[in-house]
XYZ file of C-alpha atoms in Angstrom:
748
model
C 0.052 0.003 0.015
C 1.111 3.556 -0.444
C 2.348 5.596 2.311
C -0.535 7.281 4.666
C 0.456 10.448 5.932
C 0.013 10.127 9.684
C 0.451 13.892 10.528
C -2.584 15.411 11.245
C -3.738 18.967 11.458
C -4.640 21.184 14.480
C -5.886 18.936 17.284
C -8.931 19.930 19.094
C -9.333 18.996 22.701
C -12.645 19.440 24.823
C -15.574 17.952 22.801
C -17.327 14.707 22.110
C -15.483 11.727 23.524
C -12.881 13.938 25.470
C -15.561 15.553 27.669
C -14.654 13.956 30.977
C -11.850 15.635 33.015
C -9.386 13.046 34.440
C -9.170 13.878 38.274
C -5.962 15.863 38.617
C -4.103 16.667 42.157
C -4.554 20.047 43.718
C -0.939 20.786 42.739
C -1.723 19.768 38.946
C -4.294 22.471 39.021
C -1.846 25.167 40.648
C 0.896 24.163 38.260
C -1.035 24.319 35.324
C -2.535 27.992 36.325
C 1.341 29.044 37.228
C 2.957 27.938 33.748
C -0.069 28.767 31.783
C -0.373 24.918 30.732
C -3.124 23.598 28.281
C -5.961 21.898 30.171
C -5.720 18.682 28.926
C -8.730 16.453 29.302
C -8.773 12.705 29.408
C -10.986 10.343 27.331
C -14.191 8.784 28.765
C -14.470 5.847 30.633
C -10.872 4.897 31.318
C -10.880 1.888 33.789
C -8.324 1.458 36.326
C -5.089 -0.546 35.927
C -6.003 -4.037 36.272
C -2.579 -4.584 38.169
C -1.502 -2.566 41.152
C 2.125 -3.237 40.275
C 3.600 -4.628 36.590
C 3.680 -8.484 36.602
C 7.029 -10.029 36.679
C 8.883 -10.583 33.549
C 8.239 -14.428 34.225
C 4.521 -13.824 34.618
C 4.463 -11.972 31.397
C 6.385 -14.563 29.278
C 3.886 -17.179 30.592
C 1.200 -14.904 29.412
C 2.946 -14.621 26.082
C 3.017 -18.431 25.586
C -0.252 -19.273 26.915
C -2.566 -16.673 25.203
C -3.895 -18.152 21.939
C -4.283 -15.005 20.042
C -3.561 -11.459 20.976
C -5.365 -8.622 19.208
C -2.168 -6.576 18.711
C 1.410 -7.690 18.855
C 3.867 -4.418 19.085
C 7.474 -5.182 18.054
C 9.828 -2.663 19.587
C 9.742 -1.380 23.219
C 11.080 2.168 22.430
C 8.826 5.069 23.031
C 6.660 4.668 20.032
C 6.492 0.875 20.333
C 5.340 1.263 24.156
C 3.042 4.145 23.369
C 1.308 1.770 20.666
C 0.956 -0.747 23.556
C -0.593 1.538 25.925
C -2.908 2.996 23.423
C -4.322 -0.531 22.359
C -4.586 -1.779 26.069
C -6.695 1.139 27.145
C -8.999 0.627 24.376
C -9.948 -2.781 25.421
C -7.516 -4.683 22.950
C -5.581 -7.742 23.813
C -2.107 -6.375 23.558
C 1.324 -7.876 23.538
C 4.759 -6.200 23.154
C 8.288 -7.736 22.721
C 11.539 -5.896 22.612
C 14.779 -7.407 21.579
C 16.990 -5.445 23.899
C 15.779 -3.362 27.203
C 12.860 -1.090 26.974
C 14.534 2.335 25.748
C 17.862 0.961 24.873
C 17.933 2.588 21.450
C 17.151 5.914 20.357
C 14.539 6.853 23.030
C 17.167 6.810 25.593
C 19.836 8.652 23.634
C 17.691 12.105 22.807
C 18.569 15.901 23.488
C 15.896 15.126 26.572
C 13.745 17.944 25.097
C 10.153 17.906 24.766
C 9.349 20.377 21.854
C 7.291 21.548 18.996
C 10.532 22.400 17.087
C 11.442 25.919 16.703
C 13.517 25.103 13.473
C 10.413 23.140 11.982
C 8.393 26.331 12.251
C 11.098 28.035 10.645
C 11.073 26.031 7.767
C 7.439 25.973 7.667
C 7.307 29.500 7.191
C 10.162 30.126 4.917
C 9.118 27.418 2.732
C 5.365 27.907 3.045
C 5.029 24.126 4.224
C 1.591 23.338 5.519
C 2.792 20.008 6.710
C 5.713 20.946 8.649
C 3.349 23.598 10.305
C 0.949 20.836 11.378
C 3.714 18.658 12.634
C 4.926 21.928 14.892
C 1.083 22.436 15.979
C 0.483 18.715 16.842
C 3.916 18.625 18.659
C 3.094 21.640 20.955
C -0.248 19.866 22.006
C 1.694 16.481 22.605
C 4.329 18.458 24.723
C 1.445 19.944 27.107
C -0.027 16.450 27.372
C 3.459 14.911 28.280
C 4.114 17.616 31.066
C 0.724 16.814 32.400
C 0.684 12.998 32.580
C 4.281 12.611 33.810
C 5.010 15.821 36.188
C 7.611 13.973 37.905
C 9.617 13.268 34.958
C 9.166 16.514 32.967
C 9.271 20.241 33.560
C 9.070 23.338 31.464
C 12.623 24.812 30.535
C 13.400 28.275 29.695
C 15.894 28.391 26.702
C 17.996 31.286 25.712
C 18.547 32.276 22.161
C 21.651 34.852 22.355
C 21.841 37.507 19.771
C 24.905 39.004 18.441
C 23.586 41.121 15.553
C 21.025 43.893 16.043
C 18.918 43.023 12.734
C 18.619 39.512 14.144
C 16.693 40.597 17.345
C 13.540 41.329 15.704
C 14.063 38.475 13.130
C 14.261 36.088 16.092
C 11.650 37.690 18.367
C 9.078 37.429 15.459
C 9.893 33.616 14.987
C 9.978 32.949 18.640
C 6.410 34.790 19.208
C 4.951 32.916 16.324
C 6.117 29.769 18.108
C 4.196 31.025 21.164
C 1.068 31.831 18.708
C 1.133 28.556 17.347
C 1.025 26.826 20.864
C -2.108 28.806 21.551
C -3.443 27.785 24.789
C -0.730 25.129 24.940
C 1.886 27.755 25.447
C 3.971 26.952 28.530
C 4.788 30.695 29.481
C 5.272 33.643 26.900
C 8.627 34.264 25.436
C 10.542 37.577 26.294
C 13.486 39.870 25.279
C 16.403 40.303 27.453
C 19.092 43.353 27.200
C 22.639 42.450 27.517
C 23.270 43.003 31.062
C 20.127 41.018 31.701
C 21.010 37.854 29.383
C 24.579 37.971 31.314
C 22.935 37.908 34.685
C 20.877 34.655 33.717
C 23.619 33.065 31.965
C 27.103 34.670 33.171
C 29.219 32.244 31.305
C 27.987 33.581 27.984
C 30.318 35.089 25.307
C 29.945 38.917 25.945
C 31.530 40.583 23.172
C 29.274 41.829 20.570
C 26.419 40.466 22.540
C 23.229 42.689 21.817
C 20.615 40.773 23.899
C 18.738 37.651 23.991
C 15.363 36.032 23.566
C 14.101 33.369 25.994
C 11.406 31.084 25.071
C 10.030 27.925 26.918
C 10.078 24.357 25.784
C 9.689 21.087 28.164
C 12.665 18.699 29.266
C 12.351 15.230 30.665
C 14.273 12.029 31.606
C 13.790 10.147 28.592
C 14.937 6.397 29.310
C 12.554 6.877 32.591
C 9.677 8.301 30.403
C 9.894 5.515 28.067
C 10.092 3.059 31.046
C 6.938 4.716 32.551
C 4.939 4.283 29.449
C 5.748 0.385 29.215
C 4.948 0.085 32.848
C 1.817 1.645 32.759
C 0.853 -0.495 29.595
C 1.820 -3.471 31.863
C -0.302 -2.429 34.710
C -3.303 -1.853 32.200
C -2.699 -5.636 31.171
C -0.467 -5.508 28.171
C 1.937 -8.602 28.108
C 5.207 -6.851 27.739
C 8.614 -8.441 27.770
C 12.049 -7.065 26.979
C 15.022 -9.467 25.790
C 12.259 -11.126 23.567
C 13.691 -11.058 19.821
C 11.328 -11.620 16.935
C 13.008 -14.232 14.959
C 10.547 -14.508 12.081
C 7.005 -13.387 11.202
C 4.138 -15.939 11.342
C 1.790 -15.891 8.288
C -1.246 -17.804 7.333
C -4.049 -17.654 4.580
C -7.163 -15.779 4.733
C -9.826 -18.291 4.041
C -12.382 -15.271 2.945
C -9.975 -13.436 0.620
C -7.381 -16.073 0.082
C -4.527 -13.627 0.730
C -1.495 -14.477 2.923
C -1.464 -12.252 6.176
C 0.807 -11.725 8.833
C -0.493 -13.609 12.009
C 2.319 -13.136 14.748
C 5.549 -13.844 15.286
C 8.346 -16.538 16.146
C 9.904 -15.052 19.445
C 13.046 -16.028 21.274
C 14.044 -15.268 24.887
C 17.469 -13.632 24.352
C 18.387 -14.526 28.280
C 17.481 -18.379 27.950
C 17.285 -19.129 24.260
C 13.915 -20.527 24.477
C 11.554 -19.762 21.441
C 7.829 -19.807 20.914
C 5.064 -18.514 18.806
C 3.087 -15.267 19.772
C -0.154 -14.981 17.675
C -1.881 -11.902 17.051
C -4.692 -10.547 14.572
C -2.396 -7.686 13.756
C 1.396 -7.240 14.002
C 2.810 -3.561 14.544
C 6.442 -2.891 13.520
C 7.412 0.074 15.862
C 11.429 -0.774 15.698
C 12.735 2.621 15.048
C 16.117 2.470 13.082
C 15.479 -1.179 12.424
C 12.170 -0.483 10.694
C 13.379 -1.984 7.390
C 14.798 -5.065 8.582
C 11.358 -6.128 10.059
C 9.723 -5.082 6.998
C 11.966 -7.285 4.909
C 10.883 -10.210 7.129
C 7.383 -9.587 5.760
C 8.712 -8.863 2.072
C 12.225 -9.313 1.185
C 11.753 -6.972 -1.767
C 10.281 -4.112 0.481
C 11.942 -0.787 -0.439
C 13.729 1.020 2.667
C 11.677 3.725 3.963
C 14.208 4.913 6.794
C 17.585 6.883 6.254
C 19.216 6.801 9.686
C 21.110 9.928 11.109
C 23.343 9.773 14.081
C 23.098 12.655 16.749
C 25.958 12.877 19.172
C 25.601 14.266 22.623
C 28.255 15.139 25.171
C 27.843 15.710 29.106
C 29.888 18.195 30.845
C 30.088 19.612 34.564
C 26.899 21.482 35.732
C 29.006 24.732 35.966
C 29.047 25.052 32.414
C 25.404 26.174 32.454
C 23.082 27.871 34.756
C 20.776 25.515 36.685
C 17.550 26.519 35.044
C 18.310 28.028 31.699
C 19.415 26.501 28.591
C 20.841 27.842 25.576
C 20.376 27.356 21.806
C 22.852 28.150 19.176
C 20.583 28.547 15.994
C 23.268 28.452 13.255
C 26.446 26.415 13.924
C 29.689 26.697 11.709
C 28.061 23.928 9.530
C 24.628 25.119 9.702
C 23.146 22.718 12.310
C 21.516 23.522 15.639
C 23.440 22.940 18.800
C 21.397 22.990 22.291
C 23.286 23.553 25.614
C 21.118 22.400 28.458
C 21.279 21.731 32.232
C 19.944 18.041 32.933
C 20.368 15.992 36.216
C 22.764 18.781 37.509
C 25.010 18.276 34.558
C 25.028 20.310 31.313
C 24.436 18.400 27.793
C 25.489 19.794 24.430
C 24.425 18.428 21.360
C 23.512 17.382 18.973
C 25.147 16.384 15.557
C 23.250 15.147 12.335
C 25.307 12.792 10.290
C 24.001 10.066 7.935
C 24.983 6.852 9.456
C 24.553 2.912 9.147
C 22.293 1.238 11.370
C 24.016 -0.353 14.347
C 22.862 -1.990 17.700
C 25.875 -0.235 19.311
C 26.229 3.173 17.887
C 29.739 4.826 18.975
C 30.288 8.786 19.603
C 33.339 9.568 17.547
C 35.998 12.057 18.521
C 35.290 14.236 15.660
C 31.613 14.635 16.522
C 32.854 15.343 20.264
C 35.427 17.973 19.064
C 32.993 19.478 16.903
C 30.379 20.157 19.719
C 33.192 21.541 21.983
C 34.072 23.994 19.326
C 30.628 25.413 18.993
C 30.354 25.471 22.747
C 33.662 27.541 22.876
C 32.113 30.067 20.214
C 29.283 30.890 22.928
C 31.052 30.763 26.203
C 33.037 33.727 27.808
C 36.846 33.275 27.081
C 37.057 33.410 30.790
C 35.648 29.486 30.723
C 38.015 27.084 29.554
C 36.112 24.383 27.623
C 38.472 21.389 28.254
C 38.119 17.970 26.430
C 38.907 16.344 29.534
C 35.415 17.867 30.964
C 33.730 15.482 28.808
C 32.182 13.140 31.375
C 30.243 10.953 28.873
C 29.247 10.731 25.332
C 26.671 8.989 23.251
C 25.341 8.616 19.865
C 21.886 8.027 19.098
C 20.243 6.803 15.617
C 17.246 8.962 14.445
C 14.936 6.800 12.324
C 14.303 9.733 9.967
C 11.579 8.932 7.157
C 12.773 10.036 3.685
C 12.998 9.376 0.100
C 15.662 6.661 -0.308
C 17.395 8.765 -2.858
C 17.513 11.719 -0.603
C 21.372 12.531 0.511
C 20.621 15.425 2.856
C 19.471 14.263 6.349
C 19.574 17.645 7.701
C 16.735 18.966 5.440
C 14.437 15.989 6.410
C 11.217 16.430 8.935
C 10.723 14.156 11.435
C 7.140 13.565 10.105
C 5.899 10.210 10.751
C 4.119 7.563 8.166
C 1.975 4.629 8.938
C 2.615 2.121 6.241
C 0.265 -1.130 5.703
C 1.837 -3.948 3.730
C -0.011 -6.497 1.374
C 0.122 -9.159 4.144
C -1.211 -6.612 6.912
C 1.994 -5.615 8.896
C 1.686 -2.207 10.036
C 4.941 -0.172 10.282
C 4.978 3.080 12.190
C 8.226 5.062 11.225
C 9.671 8.252 11.683
C 8.328 11.163 14.067
C 9.861 12.385 17.062
C 9.927 11.551 20.793
C 7.487 14.414 21.638
C 4.558 12.917 19.476
C 5.027 9.291 20.508
C 1.347 9.508 21.727
C -0.087 10.919 18.591
C 2.059 8.585 16.470
C 0.614 5.587 18.675
C -3.012 6.749 18.148
C -2.632 7.047 14.351
C -1.099 3.445 14.401
C -3.801 2.098 16.483
C -6.571 3.606 14.466
C -5.199 2.037 11.199
C -4.768 -1.270 13.098
C -8.427 -1.021 14.114
C -9.343 -0.167 10.486
C -7.453 -2.557 8.725
C -7.798 -5.641 10.775
C -11.762 -4.901 11.778
C -10.748 -5.081 15.700
C -13.510 -3.902 17.888
C -12.337 -1.040 19.834
C -13.318 2.851 20.677
C -11.057 5.849 20.289
C -7.819 6.584 21.860
C -8.021 7.009 25.774
C -4.513 8.193 26.095
C -4.753 12.078 26.342
C -4.491 13.045 29.912
C -4.007 9.345 30.992
C -1.206 9.690 33.969
C 1.812 7.533 33.443
C 3.319 5.373 36.226
C 4.320 7.507 39.268
C 2.411 10.796 38.086
C -0.852 10.838 39.460
C -0.119 11.536 43.139
C 3.154 13.418 42.696
C 3.543 16.599 44.241
C 6.673 19.215 44.545
C 6.714 18.636 48.080
C 6.644 14.864 47.916
C 10.132 14.658 48.850
C 9.844 16.132 52.157
C 7.574 13.196 53.269
C 10.408 10.930 52.295
C 12.989 12.736 54.376
C 10.549 13.115 57.178
C 9.033 9.699 57.090
C 12.299 7.624 56.232
C 15.162 9.817 56.935
C 16.730 10.139 53.677
C 19.065 12.913 52.526
C 17.189 15.763 51.055
C 19.088 15.390 47.563
C 18.310 11.563 47.582
C 14.723 12.335 48.292
C 14.409 14.793 45.809
C 15.945 12.540 43.235
C 13.661 9.628 44.155
C 10.573 11.841 43.927
C 11.702 13.076 40.379
C 12.491 9.513 39.194
C 9.650 7.442 40.541
C 6.794 9.987 41.413
C 4.501 8.690 44.046
C 6.298 5.138 43.644
C 9.217 6.736 45.497
C 8.045 5.457 48.889
C 8.325 1.984 47.640
C 11.865 2.594 46.851
C 12.308 4.179 50.359
C 10.854 1.306 52.058
C 13.652 -0.929 50.448
C 16.506 1.401 51.450
C 19.409 -0.062 53.687
C 20.184 1.410 56.893
C 23.329 3.526 56.795
C 24.411 3.190 60.261
C 25.043 6.878 60.505
C 23.256 9.391 62.653
C 22.176 11.053 59.398
C 20.927 9.786 56.975
C 19.191 6.857 58.379
C 18.799 5.081 55.384
C 19.719 5.335 51.820
C 23.233 3.805 50.959
C 24.586 5.432 47.789
C 26.098 3.821 45.110
C 28.491 6.327 44.162
C 29.076 9.334 46.598
C 28.676 12.240 44.272
C 25.320 11.170 42.831
C 21.985 10.653 44.485
C 21.302 7.227 43.445
C 21.061 4.475 46.395
C 21.275 0.684 46.520
C 17.668 0.320 46.807
C 16.888 1.483 43.340
C 19.047 -1.682 42.253
C 16.507 -3.840 43.846
C 13.569 -1.712 42.722
C 14.903 -1.545 39.220
C 14.521 -5.388 38.784
C 10.741 -5.072 39.669
C 10.936 -2.584 36.591
C 12.341 -5.359 34.486
C 15.912 -4.832 34.489
C 17.808 -7.892 33.631
C 21.417 -6.722 32.958
C 24.063 -4.382 34.691
C 23.777 -2.128 31.582
C 20.020 -1.862 32.221
C 20.588 -0.718 35.767
C 23.416 1.805 34.790
C 21.911 3.404 31.733
C 17.921 3.070 32.070
C 16.986 2.687 35.538
C 19.661 4.931 37.114
C 21.163 7.280 34.435
C 24.702 7.061 35.787
C 26.265 5.975 32.292
C 24.744 9.077 30.746
C 26.280 11.466 33.418
C 29.485 10.237 34.263
C 31.171 7.034 32.764
C 33.836 6.827 35.674
C 31.294 7.120 38.374
C 29.226 4.325 36.601
C 32.175 2.063 36.334
C 33.015 2.625 40.025
C 29.384 1.571 40.830
C 29.176 -1.303 38.760
C 30.930 -4.134 41.245
C 28.338 -3.207 43.881
C 25.596 -3.245 41.320
C 26.427 -6.288 39.919
C 26.776 -7.811 43.520
C 22.979 -6.642 44.489
C 21.679 -8.074 41.050
C 23.461 -11.203 41.489
C 21.790 -11.539 44.775
C 18.460 -10.976 43.867
C 18.513 -13.058 40.425
C 20.880 -15.876 41.631
C 23.834 -15.169 39.662
C 26.761 -17.198 39.913
C 30.313 -15.905 39.856
C 30.625 -16.585 36.129
C 27.405 -14.630 35.395
C 28.770 -11.665 37.630
C 31.840 -11.665 35.779
C 30.099 -11.640 32.457
C 27.775 -8.754 33.556
C 30.995 -6.749 34.734
C 32.687 -7.449 31.380
C 29.849 -6.644 29.086
C 29.015 -3.294 31.210
C 32.404 -1.994 30.941
C 32.668 -2.746 27.314
C 29.280 -0.787 27.078
C 30.568 2.079 29.020
C 34.195 1.976 26.848
C 32.445 2.060 23.552
C 28.927 3.334 23.443
C 29.166 6.011 26.519
C 32.522 7.869 25.511
C 34.956 6.033 27.637
C 37.196 4.937 24.744
C 37.591 8.536 23.524
C 37.983 9.861 27.083
C 40.604 7.322 27.883
C 42.461 8.038 24.506
C 43.334 11.291 25.812
C 46.020 9.819 27.774
C 47.812 6.972 26.004
C 51.333 5.629 25.994
C 51.964 7.592 22.519
C 50.836 11.022 24.352
C 53.154 13.862 23.528
C 54.958 15.476 26.371
C 55.026 19.165 26.026
C 55.966 20.919 29.032
C 58.155 23.790 29.940
C 61.690 22.669 31.315
C 60.640 24.379 34.681
C 57.507 22.272 34.729
C 59.399 19.023 33.997
C 61.648 19.928 37.132
C 58.815 20.615 39.264
C 56.953 17.351 38.353
C 60.085 15.337 38.723
C 60.658 16.749 42.092
C 57.056 15.725 42.989
C 57.209 12.213 41.598
C 60.621 11.506 43.493
C 58.860 12.302 46.900
C 57.153 9.058 46.145
C 59.936 7.364 44.475
C 62.201 7.495 47.415
C 64.392 4.989 46.100
C 65.138 6.521 42.740
C 63.733 3.399 40.828
C 62.064 5.426 38.034
C 58.591 4.229 38.967
C 56.185 4.078 41.820
C 54.072 1.311 43.194
C 50.926 1.050 45.735
C 53.649 0.554 48.493
C 55.349 3.851 47.699
C 51.920 5.625 47.642
C 50.874 3.871 50.839
C 54.280 4.921 52.509
C 53.575 8.506 51.746
C 50.216 8.440 52.805
C 50.978 6.911 56.287
C 53.413 9.871 56.823
C 50.764 12.398 56.511
C 48.282 10.196 58.652
C 45.904 9.026 55.585
C 44.684 5.506 55.512
C 43.313 4.013 52.191
C 42.386 0.678 51.056
C 44.608 -1.234 48.773
C 41.930 -1.619 46.083
C 41.238 2.029 45.889
C 44.932 2.654 45.349
C 45.219 -0.117 42.643
C 42.226 1.699 40.887
C 44.115 4.967 41.142
C 47.358 3.986 39.950
C 45.802 1.806 36.980
C 44.125 4.989 35.682
C 47.687 6.234 35.006
C 49.371 2.890 34.288
C 49.425 2.885 30.442
C 51.559 -0.312 29.694
C 49.394 -2.379 32.764
C 52.583 -3.348 34.330
C 51.622 -2.403 37.828
C 53.370 0.620 38.434
C 53.612 4.379 37.208
C 56.828 5.272 35.514
C 58.074 8.624 35.462
C 57.388 9.171 31.822
C 53.600 8.014 32.437
C 53.554 10.474 35.012
C 54.873 13.459 32.849
C 52.443 12.542 30.194
C 49.507 12.825 32.504
C 50.669 16.285 33.636
C 51.111 17.422 29.958
C 47.535 16.202 29.213
C 46.145 17.879 32.519
C 47.659 21.171 31.244
C 46.365 20.924 27.801
C 42.681 20.144 29.135
C 42.651 16.870 27.397
C 42.234 14.861 30.970
C 40.661 16.204 34.144
C 39.739 14.873 37.522
C 42.809 12.430 37.774
C 42.998 11.155 41.332
C 46.673 10.221 41.020
C 47.291 14.114 40.402
C 45.403 15.373 43.091
C 46.933 12.823 45.491
C 50.336 13.571 44.812
C 49.615 17.375 44.607
C 48.049 17.486 48.110
C 50.667 15.086 49.646
C 53.618 16.912 48.498
C 52.178 20.271 49.896
C 51.331 18.333 53.282
C 54.897 16.596 53.237
C 56.490 20.172 52.840
C 54.525 21.502 55.640
C 54.976 18.288 57.685
C 51.482 19.024 58.985
C 49.127 15.969 59.221
C 45.963 16.548 57.734
C 42.591 15.113 59.478
C 41.120 12.457 57.424
C 37.312 12.924 58.767
C 36.645 16.446 58.197
C 38.534 19.345 56.737
C 38.142 22.097 54.140
C 34.380 22.808 55.004
C 33.511 18.978 54.972
C 35.788 18.151 52.261
C 38.602 15.585 53.093
C 41.448 14.044 51.045
C 39.975 10.643 51.613
C 36.533 11.562 50.583
C 37.953 12.672 47.438
C 40.456 10.001 46.661
C 37.978 7.213 47.235
C 35.610 8.918 44.346
C 36.039 7.597 41.016
C 35.238 11.283 39.652
C 36.014 14.229 41.441
C 33.988 17.707 41.620
C 35.685 19.417 38.950
C 35.515 22.734 41.174
C 38.038 20.989 43.584
C 40.383 19.799 40.640
C 40.430 23.143 38.839
C 41.441 25.246 42.130
C 44.690 23.277 42.104
C 47.913 24.785 40.464
C 49.899 21.768 39.090
């Protein structure tokens, strides 16, 4: 069949089947009033979830095996696939969903974290008089308001600054942004406004001030993308959908329709990736919602099917939080090569991205050093010269593959819209392709509408507008206070739990371990500088986490925030998961190695570690070399030309600092380039040279040796338990990744 354009025009809310308002908490009304959010109404007659909690994965597999036939089988557990499952099951359809990897393991967890209509798409719509682009923006702005409403714990409005460096651009951009507000209509989050140069610098002090004439601030939404995807899948499971991750579709099942004589898709042969078990899942309708892998499933149906998906890679990097204000993002509308770069605060860090490059489809996209440096160079152009943008400050990096829908002959992926299409094959396979994160719900609605019509399924209209996702219904901005008061959690940890799990945060708090301290009473952290606690590992298994990678990247977001911190937390995470899932020692080691490989290749650890190699050039002044040699020889008292754990322990003992041998081994291993168990003078000089160039930051060995040298010279013992306003040498050295503020104040 020919493509059926699924992008609709203006969406009207308020009449017909959307007449009954879903009950909202008192805060939801207050928040909508304060932010001028759209009053999103829910469909009539939405039943309560059939399960208070999502069934276990084992129970879901039994349902998949023992159900004679489903109405809908969705292939793909990303945002769109999970949205399709939720839309179908809330219409009363018997629904199944299978995902080859984990929920949100692909593109849906590797986005810019924005919920937006698309300012640049509106610009294209106006400049090219493209009504389809306009309708897409209009639809996305409605969906933005709905998503902020149904998952308030995972999303929030974010002001984004557009700095202006030429006077003529000020009215030009102002008109464009005001049109964005106008198109949003009642869904406008808050009106945009103009800032003078001085006011712009007050809001964004690290901004490049030379030639700055002012700025325009507009509002879009921001969310925790992987957790949002998971909330959609968990909500579908609670409403009765049989959802299972790590279930790969090996082939499509087909049968001949006795009435028409046509061969129709009737289900899929599925394989449990974790056990190898295979079985058939039969369904009246099969939906292909596999994102970048759209064409591979279409070719299972018809090996001659033409490609409809042209993948594009988008790379993002994460930098320390001090690179941006806590509550203001930045948009670079015209980079050196014409692409758009966002610079956004997220989870107390800073995200910068994205690139837009044609790519091949792969399960394991890798961020390239070229793309990382491109983003860094663009960031330098917009930040003050007082802010040194260092390569070593890239804490994580990832590449996501956008499943753009295009004419296969097109070569320019930057000009491609993210309009989605619903395609129905001759055998009845329904494919949903393209689109964007923000519009996942309307994409799902269009897909299920097509499924109902094509396969004569008995179902009413979509009921997902205004339908709260897991954790959202009883959330409030003060919920974290109850967690602190009732359970004795740290305030930072309580805020994190409330913002991650919503009203389910209490269940996580109940599982938290006692710390043995006066305060906090419960909540043992996985890594000291992030608010993730051990109880989240146990709870993550209830959320279908099956591997250590699931836990560090999608149940928690450690891998996306700091790869070194994620690696530090891995052994404890594997130990906790092994205890819950009965892993033997071999399985635990396998999980550790797989997770480390994931961090190394897919999350930018490889690019980060390659900033210091055994081939790194030493470019230091003679005076610096003498200074660093002197420091090195304070540890290498025997003039061996290298230092070992024993040498470091001897120096630390002389200044009354105790540190366990495993931590010391980790510290030296970061710099031991030839992995011979010792740090040689040349390796130390390579490290110091890389630090001076900004390619490496947060080196624990450099901080240890610098601090120890100062105390040896003074011969003053430093307190281990408390110093410098609560910061201690021991605390810093037992972290895998140091606060960059501490590191930046040291003069090497």
